[in-house]
Amino acid sequence: NTKMDLVTKMMSDMILKSDRAMAIGDYATAEIYFKQMLAKTFPKNTSLSLLYDHFGLAKIYKRTERFDEAEFHCNYCVENGGETSIQAEAVNMLNDL
């Protein structure tokens, strides 16, 4: 399925770039990648990609002490995370804010 290959490639590319930026503490660049992924209309975001992007932003905002923004994205993950590890981590992060 060509569409799935494109979705997988785009998500993988974003994860690599955003994770690399996060690892070196380049939160401004990582924030741009996560926001771009949330704003894109094609390919359509999946529930998992949305969860990953919101959690990435929550981590950035916590580390940069933008706690109101971190709380917003954590709440998204708590409400939409199902039984994932991201949902559990978001609950813990909310308790630390």
PDB file of N, CA and C in Angstrom:
ATOM      1  N   ASN A   1       0.851  -1.186   0.000  1.00  0.00           N
ATOM      2  CA  ASN A   1       0.000   0.000   0.000  1.00  0.00           C
ATOM      3  C   ASN A   1       0.889   1.239   0.000  1.00  0.00           C
ATOM      4  N   THR A   2       0.876   1.999  -1.072  1.00  0.00           N
ATOM      5  CA  THR A   2       1.737   3.167  -1.229  1.00  0.00           C
ATOM      6  C   THR A   2       1.435   4.241  -0.193  1.00  0.00           C
ATOM      7  N   LYS A   3       0.148   4.460   0.088  1.00  0.00           N
ATOM      8  CA  LYS A   3      -0.226   5.487   1.062  1.00  0.00           C
ATOM      9  C   LYS A   3       0.368   5.159   2.434  1.00  0.00           C
ATOM     10  N   MET A   4       0.269   3.920   2.861  1.00  0.00           N
ATOM     11  CA  MET A   4       0.812   3.540   4.166  1.00  0.00           C
ATOM     12  C   MET A   4       2.327   3.705   4.178  1.00  0.00           C
ATOM     13  N   ASP A   5       2.974   3.366   3.090  1.00  0.00           N
ATOM     14  CA  ASP A   5       4.421   3.545   3.030  1.00  0.00           C
ATOM     15  C   ASP A   5       4.788   5.015   3.202  1.00  0.00           C
ATOM     16  N   LEU A   6       4.018   5.906   2.601  1.00  0.00           N
ATOM     17  CA  LEU A   6       4.267   7.336   2.724  1.00  0.00           C
ATOM     18  C   LEU A   6       4.054   7.805   4.161  1.00  0.00           C
ATOM     19  N   VAL A   7       2.965   7.363   4.785  1.00  0.00           N
ATOM     20  CA  VAL A   7       2.675   7.725   6.173  1.00  0.00           C
ATOM     21  C   VAL A   7       3.806   7.238   7.077  1.00  0.00           C
ATOM     22  N   THR A   8       4.195   5.987   6.902  1.00  0.00           N
ATOM     23  CA  THR A   8       5.257   5.406   7.724  1.00  0.00           C
ATOM     24  C   THR A   8       6.560   6.170   7.530  1.00  0.00           C
ATOM     25  N   LYS A   9       6.890   6.479   6.277  1.00  0.00           N
ATOM     26  CA  LYS A   9       8.130   7.203   5.999  1.00  0.00           C
ATOM     27  C   LYS A   9       8.105   8.592   6.619  1.00  0.00           C
ATOM     28  N   MET A  10       7.000   9.308   6.469  1.00  0.00           N
ATOM     29  CA  MET A  10       6.925  10.663   7.025  1.00  0.00           C
ATOM     30  C   MET A  10       7.011  10.654   8.550  1.00  0.00           C
ATOM     31  N   MET A  11       6.298   9.720   9.176  1.00  0.00           N
ATOM     32  CA  MET A  11       6.330   9.658  10.631  1.00  0.00           C
ATOM     33  C   MET A  11       7.725   9.271  11.120  1.00  0.00           C
ATOM     34  N   SER A  12       8.349   8.311  10.449  1.00  0.00           N
ATOM     35  CA  SER A  12       9.701   7.894  10.830  1.00  0.00           C
ATOM     36  C   SER A  12      10.692   9.040  10.691  1.00  0.00           C
ATOM     37  N   ASP A  13      10.579   9.780   9.595  1.00  0.00           N
ATOM     38  CA  ASP A  13      11.459  10.915   9.362  1.00  0.00           C
ATOM     39  C   ASP A  13      11.293  11.965  10.451  1.00  0.00           C
ATOM     40  N   MET A  14      10.040  12.290  10.800  1.00  0.00           N
ATOM     41  CA  MET A  14       9.782  13.272  11.847  1.00  0.00           C
ATOM     42  C   MET A  14      10.318  12.797  13.190  1.00  0.00           C
ATOM     43  N   ILE A  15      10.103  11.519  13.487  1.00  0.00           N
ATOM     44  CA  ILE A  15      10.573  10.988  14.773  1.00  0.00           C
ATOM     45  C   ILE A  15      12.089  11.081  14.859  1.00  0.00           C
ATOM     46  N   LEU A  16      12.774  10.699  13.792  1.00  0.00           N
ATOM     47  CA  LEU A  16      14.238  10.778  13.801  1.00  0.00           C
ATOM     48  C   LEU A  16      14.716  12.209  14.000  1.00  0.00           C
ATOM     49  N   LYS A  17      14.147  13.150  13.248  1.00  0.00           N
ATOM     50  CA  LYS A  17      14.575  14.546  13.351  1.00  0.00           C
ATOM     51  C   LYS A  17      14.225  15.152  14.704  1.00  0.00           C
ATOM     52  N   SER A  18      13.008  14.913  15.179  1.00  0.00           N
ATOM     53  CA  SER A  18      12.606  15.514  16.457  1.00  0.00           C
ATOM     54  C   SER A  18      13.360  14.873  17.619  1.00  0.00           C
ATOM     55  N   ASP A  19      13.553  13.551  17.573  1.00  0.00           N
ATOM     56  CA  ASP A  19      14.297  12.889  18.645  1.00  0.00           C
ATOM     57  C   ASP A  19      15.754  13.339  18.676  1.00  0.00           C
ATOM     58  N   ARG A  20      16.340  13.533  17.508  1.00  0.00           N
ATOM     59  CA  ARG A  20      17.727  14.018  17.442  1.00  0.00           C
ATOM     60  C   ARG A  20      17.814  15.416  18.041  1.00  0.00           C
ATOM     61  N   ALA A  21      16.871  16.277  17.684  1.00  0.00           N
ATOM     62  CA  ALA A  21      16.864  17.645  18.228  1.00  0.00           C
ATOM     63  C   ALA A  21      16.668  17.613  19.746  1.00  0.00           C
ATOM     64  N   MET A  22      15.755  16.763  20.216  1.00  0.00           N
ATOM     65  CA  MET A  22      15.519  16.651  21.666  1.00  0.00           C
ATOM     66  C   MET A  22      16.789  16.176  22.374  1.00  0.00           C
ATOM     67  N   ALA A  23      17.466  15.195  21.780  1.00  0.00           N
ATOM     68  CA  ALA A  23      18.649  14.607  22.416  1.00  0.00           C
ATOM     69  C   ALA A  23      19.761  15.621  22.616  1.00  0.00           C
ATOM     70  N   ILE A  24      19.881  16.574  21.707  1.00  0.00           N
ATOM     71  CA  ILE A  24      20.943  17.574  21.859  1.00  0.00           C
ATOM     72  C   ILE A  24      20.443  18.842  22.538  1.00  0.00           C
ATOM     73  N   GLY A  25      19.184  18.808  22.988  1.00  0.00           N
ATOM     74  CA  GLY A  25      18.642  19.958  23.709  1.00  0.00           C
ATOM     75  C   GLY A  25      18.202  21.097  22.812  1.00  0.00           C
ATOM     76  N   ASP A  26      18.015  20.818  21.513  1.00  0.00           N
ATOM     77  CA  ASP A  26      17.548  21.838  20.578  1.00  0.00           C
ATOM     78  C   ASP A  26      16.020  21.815  20.572  1.00  0.00           C
ATOM     79  N   TYR A  27      15.440  22.338  21.652  1.00  0.00           N
ATOM     80  CA  TYR A  27      13.991  22.250  21.831  1.00  0.00           C
ATOM     81  C   TYR A  27      13.224  23.097  20.823  1.00  0.00           C
ATOM     82  N   ALA A  28      13.812  24.196  20.373  1.00  0.00           N
ATOM     83  CA  ALA A  28      13.128  25.044  19.389  1.00  0.00           C
ATOM     84  C   ALA A  28      12.920  24.284  18.079  1.00  0.00           C
ATOM     85  N   THR A  29      13.948  23.564  17.627  1.00  0.00           N
ATOM     86  CA  THR A  29      13.823  22.778  16.398  1.00  0.00           C
ATOM     87  C   THR A  29      12.843  21.634  16.593  1.00  0.00           C
ATOM     88  N   ALA A  30      12.947  20.934  17.702  1.00  0.00           N
ATOM     89  CA  ALA A  30      12.025  19.820  17.969  1.00  0.00           C
ATOM     90  C   ALA A  30      10.585  20.314  18.005  1.00  0.00           C
ATOM     91  N   GLU A  31      10.367  21.478  18.615  1.00  0.00           N
ATOM     92  CA  GLU A  31       9.021  22.045  18.681  1.00  0.00           C
ATOM     93  C   GLU A  31       8.470  22.293  17.274  1.00  0.00           C
ATOM     94  N   ILE A  32       9.312  22.815  16.399  1.00  0.00           N
ATOM     95  CA  ILE A  32       8.886  23.067  15.015  1.00  0.00           C
ATOM     96  C   ILE A  32       8.454  21.764  14.351  1.00  0.00           C
ATOM     97  N   TYR A  33       9.239  20.710  14.496  1.00  0.00           N
ATOM     98  CA  TYR A  33       8.886  19.428  13.874  1.00  0.00           C
ATOM     99  C   TYR A  33       7.549  18.908  14.396  1.00  0.00           C
ATOM    100  N   PHE A  34       7.377  18.917  15.717  1.00  0.00           N
ATOM    101  CA  PHE A  34       6.119  18.414  16.291  1.00  0.00           C
ATOM    102  C   PHE A  34       4.922  19.249  15.825  1.00  0.00           C
ATOM    103  N   LYS A  35       5.073  20.565  15.801  1.00  0.00           N
ATOM    104  CA  LYS A  35       3.972  21.426  15.355  1.00  0.00           C
ATOM    105  C   LYS A  35       3.660  21.206  13.872  1.00  0.00           C
ATOM    106  N   GLN A  36       4.697  21.006  13.062  1.00  0.00           N
ATOM    107  CA  GLN A  36       4.473  20.729  11.640  1.00  0.00           C
ATOM    108  C   GLN A  36       3.686  19.436  11.455  1.00  0.00           C
ATOM    109  N   MET A  37       4.019  18.431  12.233  1.00  0.00           N
ATOM    110  CA  MET A  37       3.322  17.156  12.099  1.00  0.00           C
ATOM    111  C   MET A  37       1.868  17.285  12.545  1.00  0.00           C
ATOM    112  N   LEU A  38       1.603  18.045  13.589  1.00  0.00           N
ATOM    113  CA  LEU A  38       0.221  18.240  14.031  1.00  0.00           C
ATOM    114  C   LEU A  38      -0.592  19.025  13.009  1.00  0.00           C
ATOM    115  N   ALA A  39       0.054  19.953  12.300  1.00  0.00           N
ATOM    116  CA  ALA A  39      -0.656  20.832  11.377  1.00  0.00           C
ATOM    117  C   ALA A  39      -0.861  20.227   9.987  1.00  0.00           C
ATOM    118  N   LYS A  40      -0.129  19.181   9.664  1.00  0.00           N
ATOM    119  CA  LYS A  40      -0.218  18.650   8.297  1.00  0.00           C
ATOM    120  C   LYS A  40      -1.600  18.049   8.039  1.00  0.00           C
ATOM    121  N   THR A  41      -2.010  18.118   6.788  1.00  0.00           N
ATOM    122  CA  THR A  41      -3.306  17.549   6.409  1.00  0.00           C
ATOM    123  C   THR A  41      -3.148  16.296   5.550  1.00  0.00           C
ATOM    124  N   PHE A  42      -1.963  16.094   4.970  1.00  0.00           N
ATOM    125  CA  PHE A  42      -1.705  14.870   4.205  1.00  0.00           C
ATOM    126  C   PHE A  42      -0.297  14.407   4.473  1.00  0.00           C
ATOM    127  N   PRO A  43      -0.086  13.139   4.710  1.00  0.00           N
ATOM    128  CA  PRO A  43      -1.169  12.188   4.963  1.00  0.00           C
ATOM    129  C   PRO A  43      -1.838  12.489   6.293  1.00  0.00           C
ATOM    130  N   LYS A  44      -3.052  12.024   6.417  1.00  0.00           N
ATOM    131  CA  LYS A  44      -3.853  12.285   7.616  1.00  0.00           C
ATOM    132  C   LYS A  44      -3.148  11.727   8.854  1.00  0.00           C
ATOM    133  N   ASN A  45      -3.157  12.503   9.925  1.00  0.00           N
ATOM    134  CA  ASN A  45      -2.579  12.034  11.184  1.00  0.00           C
ATOM    135  C   ASN A  45      -3.370  10.836  11.707  1.00  0.00           C
ATOM    136  N   THR A  46      -2.655   9.913  12.325  1.00  0.00           N
ATOM    137  CA  THR A  46      -3.307   8.785  12.993  1.00  0.00           C
ATOM    138  C   THR A  46      -3.446   9.126  14.469  1.00  0.00           C
ATOM    139  N   SER A  47      -4.249   8.363  15.183  1.00  0.00           N
ATOM    140  CA  SER A  47      -4.379   8.620  16.623  1.00  0.00           C
ATOM    141  C   SER A  47      -3.030   8.441  17.320  1.00  0.00           C
ATOM    142  N   LEU A  48      -2.215   7.493  16.849  1.00  0.00           N
ATOM    143  CA  LEU A  48      -0.901   7.285  17.455  1.00  0.00           C
ATOM    144  C   LEU A  48       0.046   8.439  17.145  1.00  0.00           C
ATOM    145  N   SER A  49       0.035   8.920  15.908  1.00  0.00           N
ATOM    146  CA  SER A  49       0.933  10.030  15.575  1.00  0.00           C
ATOM    147  C   SER A  49       0.529  11.297  16.338  1.00  0.00           C
ATOM    148  N   LEU A  50      -0.768  11.537  16.472  1.00  0.00           N
ATOM    149  CA  LEU A  50      -1.229  12.688  17.259  1.00  0.00           C
ATOM    150  C   LEU A  50      -0.770  12.575  18.707  1.00  0.00           C
ATOM    151  N   LEU A  51      -0.897  11.388  19.270  1.00  0.00           N
ATOM    152  CA  LEU A  51      -0.488  11.159  20.650  1.00  0.00           C
ATOM    153  C   LEU A  51       1.008  11.425  20.812  1.00  0.00           C
ATOM    154  N   TYR A  52       1.801  10.889  19.893  1.00  0.00           N
ATOM    155  CA  TYR A  52       3.254  11.061  19.944  1.00  0.00           C
ATOM    156  C   TYR A  52       3.625  12.544  19.844  1.00  0.00           C
ATOM    157  N   ASP A  53       2.987  13.256  18.918  1.00  0.00           N
ATOM    158  CA  ASP A  53       3.309  14.670  18.720  1.00  0.00           C
ATOM    159  C   ASP A  53       2.916  15.519  19.926  1.00  0.00           C
ATOM    160  N   HIS A  54       1.744  15.275  20.480  1.00  0.00           N
ATOM    161  CA  HIS A  54       1.328  16.024  21.670  1.00  0.00           C
ATOM    162  C   HIS A  54       2.255  15.728  22.845  1.00  0.00           C
ATOM    163  N   PHE A  55       2.669  14.472  22.999  1.00  0.00           N
ATOM    164  CA  PHE A  55       3.563  14.140  24.109  1.00  0.00           C
ATOM    165  C   PHE A  55       4.937  14.775  23.908  1.00  0.00           C
ATOM    166  N   GLY A  56       5.394  14.810  22.662  1.00  0.00           N
ATOM    167  CA  GLY A  56       6.669  15.481  22.389  1.00  0.00           C
ATOM    168  C   GLY A  56       6.617  16.946  22.786  1.00  0.00           C
ATOM    169  N   LEU A  57       5.527  17.614  22.429  1.00  0.00           N
ATOM    170  CA  LEU A  57       5.379  19.018  22.815  1.00  0.00           C
ATOM    171  C   LEU A  57       5.282  19.160  24.333  1.00  0.00           C
ATOM    172  N   ALA A  58       4.586  18.259  24.994  1.00  0.00           N
ATOM    173  CA  ALA A  58       4.490  18.315  26.460  1.00  0.00           C
ATOM    174  C   ALA A  58       5.879  18.237  27.090  1.00  0.00           C
ATOM    175  N   LYS A  59       6.731  17.333  26.579  1.00  0.00           N
ATOM    176  CA  LYS A  59       8.092  17.196  27.120  1.00  0.00           C
ATOM    177  C   LYS A  59       8.903  18.468  26.893  1.00  0.00           C
ATOM    178  N   ILE A  60       8.791  19.036  25.701  1.00  0.00           N
ATOM    179  CA  ILE A  60       9.524  20.266  25.394  1.00  0.00           C
ATOM    180  C   ILE A  60       9.085  21.388  26.334  1.00  0.00           C
ATOM    181  N   TYR A  61       7.773  21.556  26.479  1.00  0.00           N
ATOM    182  CA  TYR A  61       7.265  22.660  27.294  1.00  0.00           C
ATOM    183  C   TYR A  61       7.598  22.472  28.772  1.00  0.00           C
ATOM    184  N   LYS A  62       7.628  21.242  29.243  1.00  0.00           N
ATOM    185  CA  LYS A  62       8.029  21.016  30.635  1.00  0.00           C
ATOM    186  C   LYS A  62       9.502  21.394  30.813  1.00  0.00           C
ATOM    187  N   ARG A  63      10.338  20.939  29.895  1.00  0.00           N
ATOM    188  CA  ARG A  63      11.780  21.204  30.004  1.00  0.00           C
ATOM    189  C   ARG A  63      12.118  22.682  29.851  1.00  0.00           C
ATOM    190  N   THR A  64      11.272  23.410  29.129  1.00  0.00           N
ATOM    191  CA  THR A  64      11.520  24.845  28.938  1.00  0.00           C
ATOM    192  C   THR A  64      10.661  25.686  29.889  1.00  0.00           C
ATOM    193  N   GLU A  65      10.069  25.018  30.858  1.00  0.00           N
ATOM    194  CA  GLU A  65       9.290  25.648  31.935  1.00  0.00           C
ATOM    195  C   GLU A  65       8.110  26.456  31.411  1.00  0.00           C
ATOM    196  N   ARG A  66       7.495  25.968  30.343  1.00  0.00           N
ATOM    197  CA  ARG A  66       6.247  26.555  29.830  1.00  0.00           C
ATOM    198  C   ARG A  66       5.127  25.614  30.285  1.00  0.00           C
ATOM    199  N   PHE A  67       4.840  25.673  31.567  1.00  0.00           N
ATOM    200  CA  PHE A  67       4.022  24.648  32.222  1.00  0.00           C
ATOM    201  C   PHE A  67       2.560  24.640  31.775  1.00  0.00           C
ATOM    202  N   ASP A  68       1.987  25.797  31.467  1.00  0.00           N
ATOM    203  CA  ASP A  68       0.597  25.820  30.993  1.00  0.00           C
ATOM    204  C   ASP A  68       0.474  25.068  29.670  1.00  0.00           C
ATOM    205  N   GLU A  69       1.449  25.292  28.785  1.00  0.00           N
ATOM    206  CA  GLU A  69       1.426  24.594  27.500  1.00  0.00           C
ATOM    207  C   GLU A  69       1.691  23.099  27.695  1.00  0.00           C
ATOM    208  N   ALA A  70       2.590  22.767  28.596  1.00  0.00           N
ATOM    209  CA  ALA A  70       2.861  21.354  28.890  1.00  0.00           C
ATOM    210  C   ALA A  70       1.603  20.676  29.421  1.00  0.00           C
ATOM    211  N   GLU A  71       0.896  21.350  30.291  1.00  0.00           N
ATOM    212  CA  GLU A  71      -0.328  20.790  30.860  1.00  0.00           C
ATOM    213  C   GLU A  71      -1.375  20.524  29.782  1.00  0.00           C
ATOM    214  N   PHE A  72      -1.535  21.461  28.844  1.00  0.00           N
ATOM    215  CA  PHE A  72      -2.491  21.279  27.752  1.00  0.00           C
ATOM    216  C   PHE A  72      -2.196  19.995  26.976  1.00  0.00           C
ATOM    217  N   HIS A  73      -0.932  19.794  26.598  1.00  0.00           N
ATOM    218  CA  HIS A  73      -0.565  18.634  25.790  1.00  0.00           C
ATOM    219  C   HIS A  73      -0.589  17.350  26.611  1.00  0.00           C
ATOM    220  N   CYS A  74      -0.248  17.426  27.889  1.00  0.00           N
ATOM    221  CA  CYS A  74      -0.371  16.251  28.772  1.00  0.00           C
ATOM    222  C   CYS A  74      -1.834  15.822  28.886  1.00  0.00           C
ATOM    223  N   ASN A  75      -2.711  16.788  29.061  1.00  0.00           N
ATOM    224  CA  ASN A  75      -4.134  16.460  29.171  1.00  0.00           C
ATOM    225  C   ASN A  75      -4.641  15.771  27.906  1.00  0.00           C
ATOM    226  N   TYR A  76      -4.176  16.222  26.743  1.00  0.00           N
ATOM    227  CA  TYR A  76      -4.555  15.550  25.497  1.00  0.00           C
ATOM    228  C   TYR A  76      -4.142  14.075  25.560  1.00  0.00           C
ATOM    229  N   CYS A  77      -2.916  13.827  25.993  1.00  0.00           N
ATOM    230  CA  CYS A  77      -2.392  12.458  26.055  1.00  0.00           C
ATOM    231  C   CYS A  77      -3.147  11.609  27.077  1.00  0.00           C
ATOM    232  N   VAL A  78      -3.492  12.200  28.206  1.00  0.00           N
ATOM    233  CA  VAL A  78      -4.239  11.468  29.233  1.00  0.00           C
ATOM    234  C   VAL A  78      -5.617  11.094  28.693  1.00  0.00           C
ATOM    235  N   GLU A  79      -6.269  12.039  28.022  1.00  0.00           N
ATOM    236  CA  GLU A  79      -7.635  11.815  27.541  1.00  0.00           C
ATOM    237  C   GLU A  79      -7.696  10.922  26.306  1.00  0.00           C
ATOM    238  N   ASN A  80      -6.640  10.903  25.503  1.00  0.00           N
ATOM    239  CA  ASN A  80      -6.668  10.183  24.231  1.00  0.00           C
ATOM    240  C   ASN A  80      -5.661   9.047  24.143  1.00  0.00           C
ATOM    241  N   GLY A  81      -4.964   8.772  25.239  1.00  0.00           N
ATOM    242  CA  GLY A  81      -3.869   7.805  25.195  1.00  0.00           C
ATOM    243  C   GLY A  81      -4.244   6.365  25.405  1.00  0.00           C
ATOM    244  N   GLY A  82      -5.509   6.117  25.755  1.00  0.00           N
ATOM    245  CA  GLY A  82      -5.903   4.727  25.978  1.00  0.00           C
ATOM    246  C   GLY A  82      -5.052   4.072  27.051  1.00  0.00           C
ATOM    247  N   GLU A  83      -4.596   2.871  26.761  1.00  0.00           N
ATOM    248  CA  GLU A  83      -3.769   2.126  27.724  1.00  0.00           C
ATOM    249  C   GLU A  83      -2.304   2.135  27.313  1.00  0.00           C
ATOM    250  N   THR A  84      -1.854   3.206  26.676  1.00  0.00           N
ATOM    251  CA  THR A  84      -0.480   3.260  26.193  1.00  0.00           C
ATOM    252  C   THR A  84       0.481   3.735  27.279  1.00  0.00           C
ATOM    253  N   SER A  85       1.763   3.506  27.038  1.00  0.00           N
ATOM    254  CA  SER A  85       2.777   4.006  27.968  1.00  0.00           C
ATOM    255  C   SER A  85       2.812   5.530  27.945  1.00  0.00           C
ATOM    256  N   ILE A  86       2.487   6.128  26.797  1.00  0.00           N
ATOM    257  CA  ILE A  86       2.462   7.595  26.717  1.00  0.00           C
ATOM    258  C   ILE A  86       1.392   8.146  27.655  1.00  0.00           C
ATOM    259  N   GLN A  87       0.246   7.496  27.698  1.00  0.00           N
ATOM    260  CA  GLN A  87      -0.825   7.953  28.592  1.00  0.00           C
ATOM    261  C   GLN A  87      -0.338   7.900  30.036  1.00  0.00           C
ATOM    262  N   ALA A  88       0.310   6.811  30.415  1.00  0.00           N
ATOM    263  CA  ALA A  88       0.816   6.667  31.790  1.00  0.00           C
ATOM    264  C   ALA A  88       1.891   7.706  32.088  1.00  0.00           C
ATOM    265  N   GLU A  89       2.784   7.941  31.129  1.00  0.00           N
ATOM    266  CA  GLU A  89       3.825   8.954  31.337  1.00  0.00           C
ATOM    267  C   GLU A  89       3.229  10.355  31.444  1.00  0.00           C
ATOM    268  N   ALA A  90       2.169  10.609  30.673  1.00  0.00           N
ATOM    269  CA  ALA A  90       1.513  11.925  30.728  1.00  0.00           C
ATOM    270  C   ALA A  90       0.862  12.146  32.092  1.00  0.00           C
ATOM    271  N   VAL A  91       0.259  11.107  32.657  1.00  0.00           N
ATOM    272  CA  VAL A  91      -0.312  11.217  34.015  1.00  0.00           C
ATOM    273  C   VAL A  91       0.788  11.584  34.991  1.00  0.00           C
ATOM    274  N   ASN A  92       1.925  10.911  34.919  1.00  0.00           N
ATOM    275  CA  ASN A  92       3.047  11.196  35.814  1.00  0.00           C
ATOM    276  C   ASN A  92       3.566  12.615  35.606  1.00  0.00           C
ATOM    277  N   MET A  93       3.655  13.043  34.331  1.00  0.00           N
ATOM    278  CA  MET A  93       4.155  14.382  34.051  1.00  0.00           C
ATOM    279  C   MET A  93       3.221  15.435  34.620  1.00  0.00           C
ATOM    280  N   LEU A  94       1.913  15.217  34.483  1.00  0.00           N
ATOM    281  CA  LEU A  94       0.934  16.158  35.045  1.00  0.00           C
ATOM    282  C   LEU A  94       1.131  16.307  36.554  1.00  0.00           C
ATOM    283  N   ASN A  95       1.400  15.215  37.230  1.00  0.00           N
ATOM    284  CA  ASN A  95       1.620  15.245  38.672  1.00  0.00           C
ATOM    285  C   ASN A  95       2.877  16.022  39.042  1.00  0.00           C
ATOM    286  N   ASP A  96       3.846  16.105  38.117  1.00  0.00           N
ATOM    287  CA  ASP A  96       5.102  16.811  38.372  1.00  0.00           C
ATOM    288  C   ASP A  96       5.045  18.294  38.012  1.00  0.00           C
ATOM    289  N   LEU A  97       4.019  18.702  37.278  1.00  0.00           N
ATOM    290  CA  LEU A  97       3.960  20.115  36.840  1.00  0.00           C
ATOM    291  C   LEU A  97       3.579  21.042  37.972  1.00  0.00           C
TER     292      LEU A  97
END
